[in-house]
XYZ file of C-alpha atoms in Angstrom:
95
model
C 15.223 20.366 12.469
C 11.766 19.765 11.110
C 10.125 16.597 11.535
C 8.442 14.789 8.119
C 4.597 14.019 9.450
C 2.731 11.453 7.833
C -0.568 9.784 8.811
C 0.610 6.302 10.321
C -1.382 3.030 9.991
C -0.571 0.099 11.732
C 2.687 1.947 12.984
C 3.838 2.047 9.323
C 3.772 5.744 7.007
C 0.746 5.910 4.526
C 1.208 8.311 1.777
C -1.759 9.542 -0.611
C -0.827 11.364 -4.080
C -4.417 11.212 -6.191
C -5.855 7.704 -6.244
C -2.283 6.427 -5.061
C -1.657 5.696 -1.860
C 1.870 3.995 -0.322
C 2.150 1.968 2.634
C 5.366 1.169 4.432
C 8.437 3.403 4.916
C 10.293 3.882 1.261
C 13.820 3.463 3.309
C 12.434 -0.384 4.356
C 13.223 -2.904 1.363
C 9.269 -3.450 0.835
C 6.521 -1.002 0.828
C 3.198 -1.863 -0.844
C 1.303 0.614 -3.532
C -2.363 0.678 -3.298
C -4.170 2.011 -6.243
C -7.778 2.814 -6.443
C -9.444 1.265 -9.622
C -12.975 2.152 -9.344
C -14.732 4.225 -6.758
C -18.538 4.119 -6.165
C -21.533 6.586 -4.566
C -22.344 5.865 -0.974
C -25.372 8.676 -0.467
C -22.815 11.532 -1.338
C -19.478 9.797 -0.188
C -17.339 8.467 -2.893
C -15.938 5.482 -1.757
C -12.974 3.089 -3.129
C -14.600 0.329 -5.031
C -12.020 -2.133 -7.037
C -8.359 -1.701 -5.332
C -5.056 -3.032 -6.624
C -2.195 -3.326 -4.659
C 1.579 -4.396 -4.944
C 4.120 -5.645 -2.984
C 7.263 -3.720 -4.144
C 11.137 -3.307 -3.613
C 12.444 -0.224 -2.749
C 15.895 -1.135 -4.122
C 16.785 1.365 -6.323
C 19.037 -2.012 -8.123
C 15.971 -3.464 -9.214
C 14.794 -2.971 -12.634
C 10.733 -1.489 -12.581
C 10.094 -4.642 -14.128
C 11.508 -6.602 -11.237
C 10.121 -4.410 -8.486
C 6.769 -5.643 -7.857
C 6.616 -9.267 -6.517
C 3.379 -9.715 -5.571
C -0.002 -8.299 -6.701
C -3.674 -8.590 -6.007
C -7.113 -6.784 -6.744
C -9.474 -6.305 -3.567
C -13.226 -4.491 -3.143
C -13.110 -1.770 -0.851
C -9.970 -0.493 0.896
C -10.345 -1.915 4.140
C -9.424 -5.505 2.571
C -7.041 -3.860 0.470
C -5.267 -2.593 3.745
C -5.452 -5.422 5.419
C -3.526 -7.534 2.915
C -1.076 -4.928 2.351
C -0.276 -4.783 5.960
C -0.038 -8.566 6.034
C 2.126 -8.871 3.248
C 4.733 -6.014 4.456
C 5.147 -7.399 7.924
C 5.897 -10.772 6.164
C 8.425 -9.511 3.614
C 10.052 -7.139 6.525
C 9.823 -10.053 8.735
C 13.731 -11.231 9.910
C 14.586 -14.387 8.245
């Protein structure tokens, strides 16, 4: 049986499609969707410049409306990835 591979940050799946990126395993109830905004020149790197990202359900129950419960805008990736990793280890957290 072949095993699905996916780059792993944190111990969590990220997933890339374009300027998309997904954090979090989709069969967890949260992942979090980071999408790149802006990018800017760094000598002849493109980098990620203005970053949204969104706390979503992965309930297929919930409307699209009703999916995304929290959101945010970050500069630069890194702080984008660091709030989406502390926002899915709180909404995955046991209550």
């Amino acid at each position: 049986m072949a095993k699905n591979e996916f780059f792993m940050y944190k111990n969590k799946p990220l997933v890339r499609c374009g300027d998309v990126l997904y954090y979090g395993s989709m069969t967890d109830p949260y992942v979090v969707r980071i999408k790149i905004k802006t990018k800017k020149k760094v000598n002849d790197l493109e980098i990620a410049d203005k970053v949204a990202i969104q706390l979503m359900s992965t309930s297929a129950d919930v409307s699209p409306r009703k999916q995304v419960l929290k959101s945010s805008e970050r500069s630069g990736l890194y702080s984008a990835m660091d709030f989406a990793d502390v926002w899915l280890k709180r909404a995955l957290r046991p209550r």
